[in-house]
């Protein structure tokens, strides 16, 4: 009889990994490359909208942000690094490959003034709001 090591959460890892592959786009795209879906947080201040996207180990040159027809698209690639032959992996949970995220832009944005910055693995897209002049209150005579 063989002695087996008991791992109380081993089956939970299997369930979680299957859920990731099935529901969160950790699969192959049409070119056969793996793809992943980076998380994005969207917030708003009085002056701008902010999209913060987590892109660890993605170089600035591998990210492209475009606007077209009222949509903003963030796309790029997290490249898979070659492994050392002397290194044996027991578990790999990092995802890599191409990604694309698209979001509808509100009507009150100044699309020509959008700015992006990448710092500490987070891409921040700043989308300024258009300044709207408030109409002055006036009295209208009833005829």
GROMACS .gro file of C-alpha atoms in nm, residues 24-112:
model
   89
   24UNK     CA    1  -1.272   3.403  -1.821
   25UNK     CA    2  -1.120   3.377  -2.168
   26UNK     CA    3  -0.796   3.202  -2.071
   27UNK     CA    4  -0.800   3.011  -2.397
   28UNK     CA    5  -0.654   3.014  -2.745
   29UNK     CA    6  -0.749   3.271  -3.004
   30UNK     CA    7  -0.775   3.215  -3.379
   31UNK     CA    8  -0.399   3.247  -3.433
   32UNK     CA    9  -0.328   2.970  -3.181
   33UNK     CA   10  -0.175   3.210  -2.929
   34UNK     CA   11  -0.305   3.211  -2.576
   35UNK     CA   12  -0.506   3.515  -2.476
   36UNK     CA   13  -0.611   3.663  -2.146
   37UNK     CA   14  -0.848   3.929  -2.022
   38UNK     CA   15  -0.678   4.188  -1.799
   39UNK     CA   16  -0.900   4.339  -1.533
   40UNK     CA   17  -1.015   4.699  -1.568
   41UNK     CA   18  -1.156   4.948  -1.317
   42UNK     CA   19  -1.356   5.245  -1.448
   43UNK     CA   20  -1.419   5.552  -1.234
   44UNK     CA   21  -1.526   5.913  -1.275
   45UNK     CA   22  -1.432   6.248  -1.126
   46UNK     CA   23  -1.581   6.591  -1.192
   47UNK     CA   24  -1.332   6.649  -1.474
   48UNK     CA   25  -1.259   6.307  -1.628
   49UNK     CA   26  -1.326   5.935  -1.661
   50UNK     CA   27  -1.049   5.693  -1.565
   51UNK     CA   28  -0.984   5.342  -1.689
   52UNK     CA   29  -0.720   5.151  -1.492
   53UNK     CA   30  -0.612   4.821  -1.648
   54UNK     CA   31  -0.375   4.577  -1.478
   55UNK     CA   32  -0.100   4.485  -1.723
   56UNK     CA   33   0.188   4.327  -1.527
   57UNK     CA   34   0.501   4.247  -1.731
   58UNK     CA   35   0.359   4.420  -2.041
   59UNK     CA   36   0.592   4.671  -2.204
   60UNK     CA   37   0.459   5.013  -2.306
   61UNK     CA   38   0.544   4.940  -2.669
   62UNK     CA   39   0.323   4.630  -2.664
   63UNK     CA   40   0.007   4.827  -2.569
   64UNK     CA   41  -0.207   5.023  -2.817
   65UNK     CA   42  -0.501   5.247  -2.723
   66UNK     CA   43  -0.735   5.367  -2.999
   67UNK     CA   44  -1.070   5.545  -3.027
   68UNK     CA   45  -1.320   5.501  -3.306
   69UNK     CA   46  -1.697   5.539  -3.342
   70UNK     CA   47  -1.757   5.618  -2.975
   71UNK     CA   48  -1.547   5.326  -2.848
   72UNK     CA   49  -1.206   5.312  -2.680
   73UNK     CA   50  -1.000   4.996  -2.730
   74UNK     CA   51  -0.699   4.879  -2.532
   75UNK     CA   52  -0.508   4.598  -2.697
   76UNK     CA   53  -0.168   4.443  -2.678
   77UNK     CA   54   0.032   4.138  -2.588
   78UNK     CA   55   0.196   3.993  -2.280
   79UNK     CA   56   0.484   3.794  -2.423
   80UNK     CA   57   0.582   3.456  -2.287
   81UNK     CA   58   0.944   3.452  -2.174
   82UNK     CA   59   1.163   3.159  -2.266
   83UNK     CA   60   1.223   2.926  -1.974
   84UNK     CA   61   1.564   2.821  -1.863
   85UNK     CA   62   1.638   2.457  -1.941
   86UNK     CA   63   1.770   2.397  -1.588
   87UNK     CA   64   1.450   2.527  -1.430
   88UNK     CA   65   1.163   2.285  -1.366
   89UNK     CA   66   0.820   2.435  -1.312
   90UNK     CA   67   0.578   2.260  -1.078
   91UNK     CA   68   0.289   2.498  -1.144
   92UNK     CA   69   0.238   2.785  -1.389
   93UNK     CA   70  -0.056   3.019  -1.326
   94UNK     CA   71   0.065   3.321  -1.524
   95UNK     CA   72  -0.127   3.390  -1.841
   96UNK     CA   73   0.016   3.547  -2.153
   97UNK     CA   74  -0.077   3.627  -2.510
   98UNK     CA   75  -0.288   3.887  -2.684
   99UNK     CA   76  -0.565   4.088  -2.523
  100UNK     CA   77  -0.833   4.334  -2.630
  101UNK     CA   78  -1.068   4.536  -2.411
  102UNK     CA   79  -1.323   4.779  -2.559
  103UNK     CA   80  -1.547   5.025  -2.378
  104UNK     CA   81  -1.818   5.264  -2.498
  105UNK     CA   82  -1.734   5.630  -2.446
  106UNK     CA   83  -1.995   5.865  -2.298
  107UNK     CA   84  -2.111   6.149  -2.521
  108UNK     CA   85  -1.962   6.423  -2.302
  109UNK     CA   86  -1.594   6.333  -2.352
  110UNK     CA   87  -1.316   6.521  -2.529
  111UNK     CA   88  -1.176   6.231  -2.733
  112UNK     CA   89  -0.893   6.446  -2.874
   0.00000   0.00000   0.00000
